[in-house]
DNA sequence: CTATATTTAATACGATTGTATTAAAAAGAT
DNA sequence: ATCTTTTTAATACAATCGTATTAAATATAG
């Protein structure tokens, strides 16, 4: 399904196309997913699980706070084909379900950003004049903006450029004695 | 067409739905737009024209640089129902045509941001240590990130919150003696 | 091996899609 | 008022959609 969406967008994500891409018959696919919506939601959940798993693996490494956060953000902003595909598929999904009644999507990413900022604060890594709430919102928006641009304008938005912008931003909200990570 | 897309997303943007919403017959609509793609592209171009017009009107006002830029950014980030609809429709369009061969979308917004930053630089409003290129990229990403969040998470992303984040960011890249505008 | 359960395949159905065709209606020009 | 052009309406068609049904193939259990 991800491959189909990456190639033809949500418009091409028909049950038949997905079955064909998976090498299954229509009836076979239907045996596992009773409806198209069920299939879409499963596929969407899988994207979330994968990204969550990668980020949690980073959390387990017990890195210095700022380095940990840098690495985490680089798992959200697409810097390789895998994460780029995930983000594009995710965006298609969110927009698709945005206009469907009865399905409410909350990825919980904002809560995650609040946690990250709290870690920086607890470790006394933040400049003391920063407004935590607003800075959380700003970082979140910056990351998602970079992610969108990485998908839609990949020729300009190289991995290095993304890293530079993120490093610039983190340096701005963190104290000067923080170790560089990029 | 915008109304249809806002209600049902791109999936509902069928020729019949659009004709019905416009109070036209199928044949009538077809008389003006020979194909669905033609209709989509026209509608997309109209979104671009409207936004461009609003921004150019601000440019004509001869405001102080920083205030002018603030106002312009607030025309891009959706802060009311009109701009919110435009941005949502635009995003649907871009994603839709992303996966269509032969149609290349370049909204020229990045070039616009470069111009804005250049104005700030020429007016000597920027802190001297800022890297123009990276800061342009950062501002652009921040604005689009805020825009996405304004659409997808409107309950948290109020107009005031958007203004606060933008003001915070502008204050950070501009010199302290710049007049406040929010 | 046999019997049961699971999985796959093939086909069908009604609805909807983009597009095309044709003629009637309305508007405008002379 | 008549003629020409423009606009609208209605219908048709092939393709594709999500979903449903039915039976064959395969796997599993006793």
Short mmCIF file of C-alpha atoms (C1' of nucleotides) in Angstrom, two decimals:
data_model
loop_
_atom_site.label_atom_id
_atom_site.label_comp_id
_atom_site.label_asym_id
_atom_site.label_seq_id
_atom_site.Cartn_x
_atom_site.Cartn_y
_atom_site.Cartn_z
CA UNK A 1 0.00 0.00 0.00
CA UNK A 2 2.82 2.39 0.82
CA UNK A 3 4.40 1.66 -2.54
CA UNK A 4 1.12 2.34 -4.31
CA UNK A 5 0.57 5.62 -2.47
CA UNK A 6 4.12 6.75 -3.16
CA UNK A 7 3.68 6.05 -6.84
CA UNK A 8 0.15 7.26 -7.53
CA UNK A 9 -0.99 9.05 -4.39
CA UNK A 10 -4.15 8.38 -2.48
CA UNK A 11 -6.09 8.38 -5.71
CA UNK A 12 -4.33 5.22 -6.78
CA UNK A 13 -4.77 3.48 -3.44
CA UNK A 14 -7.61 1.29 -4.64
CA UNK A 15 -8.20 -2.16 -3.26
CA UNK A 16 -7.36 -3.66 -6.62
CA UNK A 17 -4.10 -1.76 -7.02
CA UNK A 18 -2.99 -2.69 -3.52
CA UNK A 19 -3.87 -6.34 -4.02
CA UNK A 20 -1.97 -6.37 -7.30
CA UNK A 21 1.10 -4.71 -5.77
CA UNK A 22 0.99 -7.27 -2.97
CA UNK A 23 0.59 -10.13 -5.43
CA UNK A 24 -2.77 -11.10 -3.98
CA UNK A 25 -6.18 -11.60 -5.45
CA UNK A 26 -9.02 -9.30 -4.58
CA UNK A 27 -10.72 -11.95 -2.47
CA UNK A 28 -7.52 -12.81 -0.64
CA UNK A 29 -6.94 -9.24 0.44
CA UNK A 30 -10.53 -8.93 1.49
CA UNK A 31 -10.17 -11.98 3.68
CA UNK A 32 -7.81 -10.02 5.92
CA UNK A 33 -9.34 -6.55 5.59
CA UNK A 34 -13.09 -6.44 5.45
CA UNK A 35 -13.22 -2.95 4.00
CA UNK A 36 -10.99 -0.37 2.40
CA UNK A 37 -11.12 1.87 5.43
CA UNK A 38 -9.93 -0.96 7.62
CA UNK A 39 -6.99 -1.44 5.29
CA UNK A 40 -6.13 2.24 5.28
CA UNK A 41 -6.28 2.54 9.04
CA UNK A 42 -4.10 -0.52 9.54
CA UNK A 43 -1.53 0.81 7.13
CA UNK A 44 -1.57 4.19 8.84
CA UNK A 45 -1.15 2.66 12.26
CA UNK A 46 1.84 0.75 10.95
CA UNK A 47 3.54 3.96 9.89
CA UNK A 48 3.05 5.35 13.36
CA UNK A 49 4.36 2.20 15.01
CA UNK A 50 7.51 2.13 12.93
CA UNK A 51 8.38 5.75 13.60
CA UNK A 52 7.59 5.37 17.30
CA UNK A 53 9.80 2.32 17.52
CA UNK A 54 12.78 4.07 15.94
CA UNK A 55 12.42 7.01 18.29
CA UNK A 56 12.09 4.81 21.33
CA UNK A 57 15.25 2.97 20.32
CA UNK A 58 17.05 6.28 20.40
CA UNK A 59 15.61 7.03 23.82
CA UNK A 60 17.03 3.75 25.14
CA UNK A 61 20.56 4.69 24.14
CA UNK A 62 20.96 7.10 27.07
CA UNK A 63 22.64 9.75 24.97
CA UNK A 64 23.31 13.29 26.20
CA UNK A 65 20.00 15.18 26.04
CA UNK A 66 20.76 17.49 23.18
CA UNK A 67 22.28 14.78 21.03
CA UNK A 68 19.36 12.49 21.76
CA UNK A 69 16.87 15.13 20.70
CA UNK A 70 18.79 15.89 17.54
CA UNK A 71 18.75 12.27 16.55
CA UNK A 72 15.05 11.99 17.32
CA UNK A 73 14.15 15.02 15.23
CA UNK A 74 16.10 13.56 12.34
CA UNK A 75 13.87 10.51 12.53
CA UNK A 76 10.83 12.70 12.06
CA UNK A 77 12.11 14.96 9.30
CA UNK A 78 12.62 12.71 6.28
CA UNK A 79 16.30 12.46 5.43
CA UNK A 80 16.29 9.15 3.59
CA UNK A 81 14.01 7.28 1.26
CA UNK A 82 12.40 5.26 4.04
CA UNK A 83 11.43 8.13 6.27
CA UNK A 84 10.52 10.24 3.24
CA UNK A 85 8.08 7.57 2.14
CA UNK A 86 6.65 7.27 5.63
CA UNK A 87 6.08 10.99 5.93
CA UNK A 88 4.51 11.29 2.51
CA UNK A 89 2.19 8.37 3.19
CA UNK A 90 1.35 9.77 6.60
CA UNK A 91 0.50 13.16 5.15
CA UNK A 92 -1.72 11.60 2.51
CA UNK A 93 -3.46 9.63 5.22
CA UNK A 94 -4.04 12.56 7.54
CA UNK A 95 -5.42 14.70 4.76
CA UNK A 96 -7.58 11.83 3.56
CA UNK A 97 -9.12 11.15 6.94
CA UNK A 98 -9.36 14.86 7.70
CA UNK A 99 -12.50 14.93 5.59
CA UNK A 100 -14.03 11.71 6.83
CA UNK A 101 -16.53 11.72 9.60
CA UNK A 102 -16.09 9.32 12.46
CA UNK A 103 -12.35 8.95 12.13
CA UNK A 104 -10.27 11.15 14.39
CA UNK A 105 -6.51 11.14 14.09
CA UNK A 106 -4.29 12.28 16.94
CA UNK A 107 -0.70 11.29 16.43
CA UNK A 108 0.38 12.57 19.83
CA UNK A 109 3.45 14.19 18.34
CA UNK A 110 2.87 17.51 20.08
CA UNK A 111 2.85 15.72 23.43
CA UNK A 112 6.15 14.14 22.42
CA UNK A 113 7.66 17.52 21.68
CA UNK A 114 6.55 18.76 25.07
CA UNK A 115 8.37 15.86 26.66
CA UNK A 116 11.51 16.60 24.69
CA UNK A 117 11.50 20.23 25.69
CA UNK A 118 10.93 19.19 29.27
CA UNK A 119 13.98 16.98 29.16
CA UNK A 120 16.06 19.91 27.97
CA UNK A 121 14.64 22.07 30.72
CA UNK A 122 15.19 19.51 33.47
CA UNK A 123 18.78 19.05 32.32
CA UNK A 124 19.21 22.82 32.49
CA UNK A 125 20.21 22.94 28.84
CA UNK A 126 17.80 25.66 27.81
CA UNK A 127 18.62 29.33 27.82
CA UNK A 128 16.82 30.70 30.82
CA UNK A 129 14.88 33.34 28.91
CA UNK A 130 13.03 30.87 26.68
CA UNK A 131 9.26 30.51 26.89
CA UNK A 132 8.85 26.75 27.01
CA UNK A 133 5.34 26.62 25.65
CA UNK A 134 6.00 28.88 22.67
CA UNK A 135 9.35 27.27 21.95
CA UNK A 136 7.73 23.85 21.88
CA UNK A 137 5.24 25.09 19.35
CA UNK A 138 7.98 26.71 17.31
CA UNK A 139 10.17 23.62 17.25
CA UNK A 140 7.22 21.43 16.34
CA UNK A 141 6.22 23.72 13.48
CA UNK A 142 9.78 24.00 12.26
CA UNK A 143 10.20 20.23 12.18
CA UNK A 144 6.96 19.63 10.33
CA UNK A 145 7.72 22.47 7.94
CA UNK A 146 11.10 20.96 7.15
CA UNK A 147 9.39 17.61 6.70
CA UNK A 148 6.89 19.00 4.21
CA UNK A 149 9.62 20.71 2.26
CA UNK A 150 11.76 17.59 2.28
CA UNK A 151 8.91 15.79 0.55
CA UNK A 152 7.72 18.45 -1.85
CA UNK A 153 11.04 20.12 -2.68
CA UNK A 154 13.66 17.40 -2.26
CA UNK A 155 16.09 18.93 -4.74
CA UNK A 156 16.73 21.91 -2.46
CA UNK A 157 16.03 20.21 0.86
CA UNK A 158 19.02 17.93 1.17
CA UNK A 159 19.87 15.99 4.27
CA UNK A 160 22.74 18.32 5.05
CA UNK A 161 20.55 21.39 4.72
CA UNK A 162 17.98 19.90 7.08
CA UNK A 163 20.68 19.10 9.61
CA UNK A 164 22.09 22.60 9.40
CA UNK A 165 18.74 24.27 10.00
CA UNK A 166 17.96 21.98 12.92
CA UNK A 167 21.40 22.55 14.43
CA UNK A 168 20.97 26.28 14.05
CA UNK A 169 17.65 26.18 15.82
CA UNK A 170 18.74 23.93 18.66
CA UNK A 171 21.78 26.10 19.25
CA UNK A 172 19.50 29.06 19.53
CA UNK A 173 17.30 27.69 22.27
CA UNK A 174 20.03 25.79 24.10
CA UNK A 175 22.84 27.17 26.19
CA UNK A 176 26.19 27.76 24.56
CA UNK A 177 27.96 25.04 26.51
CA UNK A 178 25.89 22.33 24.90
CA UNK A 179 27.90 19.84 22.89
CA UNK A 180 27.47 20.04 19.14
CA UNK A 181 25.89 17.03 17.58
CA UNK A 182 25.72 17.55 13.84
CA UNK B 1 -14.67 23.43 -6.19
CA UNK B 2 -13.03 24.86 -3.09
CA UNK B 3 -16.18 24.24 -1.13
CA UNK B 4 -16.32 20.65 -2.32
CA UNK B 5 -12.68 20.03 -1.44
CA UNK B 6 -13.10 21.58 1.99
CA UNK B 7 -16.06 19.37 2.69
CA UNK B 8 -15.00 16.04 1.20
CA UNK B 9 -11.35 16.42 0.28
CA UNK B 10 -9.84 15.66 -3.08
CA UNK B 11 -11.70 12.38 -3.18
CA UNK B 12 -14.99 14.25 -3.44
CA UNK B 13 -13.73 16.65 -6.10
CA UNK B 14 -15.48 14.87 -8.93
CA UNK B 15 -16.74 16.71 -11.96
CA UNK B 16 -20.31 15.91 -11.00
CA UNK B 17 -19.95 17.12 -7.42
CA UNK B 18 -18.36 20.36 -8.55
CA UNK B 19 -21.02 20.97 -11.17
CA UNK B 20 -23.72 20.32 -8.61
CA UNK B 21 -22.15 22.66 -6.07
CA UNK B 22 -21.89 25.32 -8.77
CA UNK B 23 -25.49 24.74 -9.83
CA UNK B 24 -24.46 23.70 -13.32
CA UNK B 25 -25.14 20.69 -15.43
CA UNK B 26 -22.38 18.31 -16.38
CA UNK B 27 -22.36 19.50 -19.98
CA UNK B 28 -22.31 23.13 -18.95
CA UNK B 29 -19.25 22.72 -16.80
CA UNK B 30 -17.56 20.76 -19.52
CA UNK B 31 -18.17 23.60 -21.94
CA UNK B 32 -15.76 25.74 -19.95
CA UNK B 33 -13.32 23.07 -18.81
CA UNK B 34 -12.56 20.37 -21.31
CA UNK B 35 -11.17 17.98 -18.73
CA UNK B 36 -11.00 17.47 -15.00
CA UNK B 37 -7.31 18.28 -14.92
CA UNK B 38 -7.96 21.60 -16.63
CA UNK B 39 -10.52 22.41 -13.97
CA UNK B 40 -8.18 21.46 -11.14
CA UNK B 41 -5.31 23.49 -12.52
CA UNK B 42 -7.49 26.55 -13.03
CA UNK B 43 -8.78 26.33 -9.50
CA UNK B 44 -5.27 25.93 -8.16
CA UNK B 45 -4.01 28.90 -10.11
CA UNK B 46 -6.84 30.95 -8.66
CA UNK B 47 -5.72 30.15 -5.12
CA UNK B 48 -2.23 31.31 -5.98
CA UNK B 49 -3.49 34.51 -7.60
CA UNK B 50 -5.60 35.46 -4.62
CA UNK B 51 -2.84 34.95 -2.10
CA UNK B 52 -0.35 36.78 -4.31
CA UNK B 53 -2.73 39.69 -4.69
CA UNK B 54 -3.21 40.06 -0.94
CA UNK B 55 0.52 39.99 -0.34
CA UNK B 56 1.21 42.51 -3.08
CA UNK B 57 -1.37 44.83 -1.58
CA UNK B 58 0.61 44.75 1.64
CA UNK B 59 3.79 45.48 -0.27
CA UNK B 60 2.18 48.60 -1.74
CA UNK B 61 1.47 50.04 1.69
CA UNK B 62 5.08 51.08 2.26
CA UNK B 63 5.11 49.86 5.84
CA UNK B 64 8.28 49.59 7.93
CA UNK B 65 10.11 46.43 6.79
CA UNK B 66 9.53 44.29 9.83
CA UNK B 67 5.87 45.18 10.12
CA UNK B 68 5.37 44.57 6.44
CA UNK B 69 6.94 41.13 6.68
CA UNK B 70 4.87 40.25 9.72
CA UNK B 71 1.69 41.12 7.91
CA UNK B 72 2.75 39.15 4.85
CA UNK B 73 3.53 36.04 6.84
CA UNK B 74 0.12 36.26 8.47
CA UNK B 75 -1.40 36.14 5.01
CA UNK B 76 0.36 32.83 4.37
CA UNK B 77 -0.26 31.14 7.70
CA UNK B 78 -4.02 30.62 7.88
CA UNK B 79 -5.51 32.73 10.65
CA UNK B 80 -9.08 33.00 9.39
CA UNK B 81 -11.55 30.82 7.56
CA UNK B 82 -10.67 32.21 4.14
CA UNK B 83 -6.94 31.69 4.32
CA UNK B 84 -7.45 28.39 6.12
CA UNK B 85 -9.59 27.16 3.24
CA UNK B 86 -7.06 28.36 0.70
CA UNK B 87 -4.19 26.61 2.42
CA UNK B 88 -6.08 23.37 2.81
CA UNK B 89 -7.15 23.39 -0.81
CA UNK B 90 -3.62 24.26 -1.87
CA UNK B 91 -2.15 21.40 0.11
CA UNK B 92 -4.64 18.96 -1.36
CA UNK B 93 -3.73 20.19 -4.82
CA UNK B 94 0.01 19.99 -4.35
CA UNK B 95 -0.19 16.49 -2.97
CA UNK B 96 -2.56 15.46 -5.74
CA UNK B 97 -0.35 16.72 -8.54
CA UNK B 98 2.77 15.50 -6.76
CA UNK B 99 1.96 12.05 -8.11
CA UNK B 100 0.93 13.07 -11.62
CA UNK B 101 3.38 12.99 -14.42
CA UNK B 102 3.66 16.01 -16.64
CA UNK B 103 2.41 18.53 -14.12
CA UNK B 104 5.10 20.40 -12.24
CA UNK B 105 4.12 22.81 -9.48
CA UNK B 106 6.47 25.56 -8.36
CA UNK B 107 4.71 28.11 -6.24
CA UNK B 108 7.73 30.37 -6.05
CA UNK B 109 7.21 30.89 -2.34
CA UNK B 110 10.83 30.15 -1.47
CA UNK B 111 11.95 32.88 -3.85
CA UNK B 112 9.51 35.18 -2.08
CA UNK B 113 11.03 34.39 1.27
CA UNK B 114 14.46 35.13 -0.10
CA UNK B 115 13.23 38.55 -1.17
CA UNK B 116 11.76 39.21 2.26
CA UNK B 117 14.96 38.31 4.02
CA UNK B 118 16.86 40.47 1.59
CA UNK B 119 14.66 43.43 2.46
CA UNK B 120 15.44 42.92 6.12
CA UNK B 121 19.13 42.68 5.34
CA UNK B 122 19.20 45.77 3.12
CA UNK B 123 17.40 47.73 5.81
CA UNK B 124 20.02 46.55 8.28
CA UNK B 125 17.36 45.02 10.49
CA UNK B 126 18.96 41.62 10.83
CA UNK B 127 21.34 40.68 13.58
CA UNK B 128 24.73 40.65 11.98
CA UNK B 129 25.57 37.10 12.91
CA UNK B 130 22.67 35.51 11.03
CA UNK B 131 23.29 33.20 8.10
CA UNK B 132 20.88 34.56 5.51
CA UNK B 133 20.51 31.37 3.51
CA UNK B 134 19.84 29.12 6.48
CA UNK B 135 17.59 31.65 8.16
CA UNK B 136 15.51 31.93 5.02
CA UNK B 137 15.07 28.20 5.00
CA UNK B 138 14.22 28.18 8.69
CA UNK B 139 11.63 30.93 8.41
CA UNK B 140 10.06 29.29 5.39
CA UNK B 141 9.83 25.94 7.17
CA UNK B 142 8.45 27.55 10.32
CA UNK B 143 5.73 29.35 8.39
CA UNK B 144 4.65 26.27 6.48
CA UNK B 145 4.77 24.18 9.65
CA UNK B 146 2.54 26.65 11.42
CA UNK B 147 0.24 26.61 8.40
CA UNK B 148 -0.06 22.83 8.44
CA UNK B 149 -0.78 22.82 12.14
CA UNK B 150 -3.33 25.60 11.75
CA UNK B 151 -5.21 23.36 9.37
CA UNK B 152 -4.83 20.01 11.06
CA UNK B 153 -4.92 21.09 14.71
CA UNK B 154 -7.00 24.27 14.75
CA UNK B 155 -8.15 23.84 18.33
CA UNK B 156 -4.65 24.41 19.68
CA UNK B 157 -3.34 26.61 16.89
CA UNK B 158 -5.26 29.80 17.50
CA UNK B 159 -4.57 33.04 15.71
CA UNK B 160 -3.01 34.51 18.82
CA UNK B 161 -0.71 31.54 19.24
CA UNK B 162 0.43 31.78 15.64
CA UNK B 163 1.14 35.47 16.05
CA UNK B 164 3.12 34.87 19.21
CA UNK B 165 5.34 32.24 17.62
CA UNK B 166 5.97 34.39 14.57
CA UNK B 167 6.76 37.42 16.72
CA UNK B 168 9.14 35.33 18.80
CA UNK B 169 10.94 34.16 15.72
CA UNK B 170 11.18 37.55 14.04
CA UNK B 171 12.50 39.08 17.23
CA UNK B 172 15.17 36.44 17.30
CA UNK B 173 16.56 37.13 13.86
CA UNK B 174 16.03 40.90 13.93
CA UNK B 175 17.89 43.49 15.89
CA UNK B 176 16.48 44.59 19.21
CA UNK B 177 15.67 48.11 18.07
CA UNK B 178 13.08 46.88 15.61
CA UNK B 179 9.57 48.10 16.32
CA UNK B 180 7.14 45.50 17.62
CA UNK B 181 4.24 44.77 15.40
CA UNK B 182 2.05 42.19 17.07
"C1'" DC C 1 -5.53 -40.83 5.91
"C1'" DT C 2 -9.49 -38.27 6.82
"C1'" DA C 3 -12.02 -34.48 8.28
"C1'" DT C 4 -12.13 -29.81 9.51
"C1'" DA C 5 -10.65 -25.16 9.19
"C1'" DT C 6 -8.27 -21.71 6.81
"C1'" DT C 7 -6.81 -19.31 2.87
"C1'" DT C 8 -7.03 -18.16 -1.96
"C1'" DA C 9 -9.03 -17.43 -6.38
"C1'" DA C 10 -12.46 -16.10 -9.73
"C1'" DT C 11 -16.39 -13.85 -10.88
"C1'" DA C 12 -20.35 -10.72 -10.36
"C1'" DC C 13 -23.09 -6.58 -9.10
"C1'" DG C 14 -24.55 -2.03 -8.50
"C1'" DA C 15 -22.70 2.53 -8.16
"C1'" DT C 16 -19.74 6.10 -9.68
"C1'" DT C 17 -16.11 7.87 -12.43
"C1'" DG C 18 -14.30 10.94 -16.63
"C1'" DT C 19 -15.52 11.85 -21.03
"C1'" DA C 20 -18.34 12.22 -25.26
"C1'" DT C 21 -22.41 13.20 -28.06
"C1'" DT C 22 -26.46 15.44 -29.42
"C1'" DA C 23 -30.03 18.62 -29.39
"C1'" DA C 24 -32.55 22.29 -27.12
"C1'" DA C 25 -32.40 26.89 -25.14
"C1'" DA C 26 -30.61 31.48 -24.72
"C1'" DA C 27 -28.12 35.36 -26.27
"C1'" DG C 28 -26.36 38.44 -29.63
"C1'" DA C 29 -25.88 40.47 -34.23
"C1'" DT C 30 -27.55 42.24 -38.48
"C1'" DA D 1 -37.50 39.57 -37.07
"C1'" DT D 2 -34.14 36.40 -38.65
"C1'" DC D 3 -29.87 34.28 -38.46
"C1'" DT D 4 -25.67 32.97 -36.12
"C1'" DT D 5 -23.16 32.01 -32.09
"C1'" DT D 6 -22.91 30.77 -27.47
"C1'" DT D 7 -24.49 28.33 -23.62
"C1'" DT D 8 -27.06 24.76 -21.33
"C1'" DA D 9 -29.17 20.40 -20.64
"C1'" DA D 10 -29.83 15.48 -20.96
"C1'" DT D 11 -28.27 11.20 -21.96
"C1'" DA D 12 -24.86 7.58 -23.10
"C1'" DC D 13 -20.64 4.82 -22.71
"C1'" DA D 14 -16.69 2.39 -21.32
"C1'" DA D 15 -13.85 1.96 -17.34
"C1'" DT D 16 -13.18 1.46 -12.59
"C1'" DC D 17 -14.66 1.62 -7.97
"C1'" DG D 18 -15.89 -0.99 -3.24
"C1'" DT D 19 -18.05 -4.86 -1.95
"C1'" DA D 20 -20.18 -9.50 -2.05
"C1'" DT D 21 -20.54 -14.39 -3.24
"C1'" DT D 22 -19.10 -18.90 -4.23
"C1'" DA D 23 -16.14 -22.59 -4.84
"C1'" DA D 24 -11.46 -24.42 -5.23
"C1'" DA D 25 -7.04 -24.98 -3.07
"C1'" DT D 26 -4.25 -25.42 0.85
"C1'" DA D 27 -3.10 -26.14 5.52
"C1'" DT D 28 -3.99 -28.15 10.03
"C1'" DA D 29 -5.76 -31.47 13.49
"C1'" DG D 30 -7.27 -35.83 15.17
#
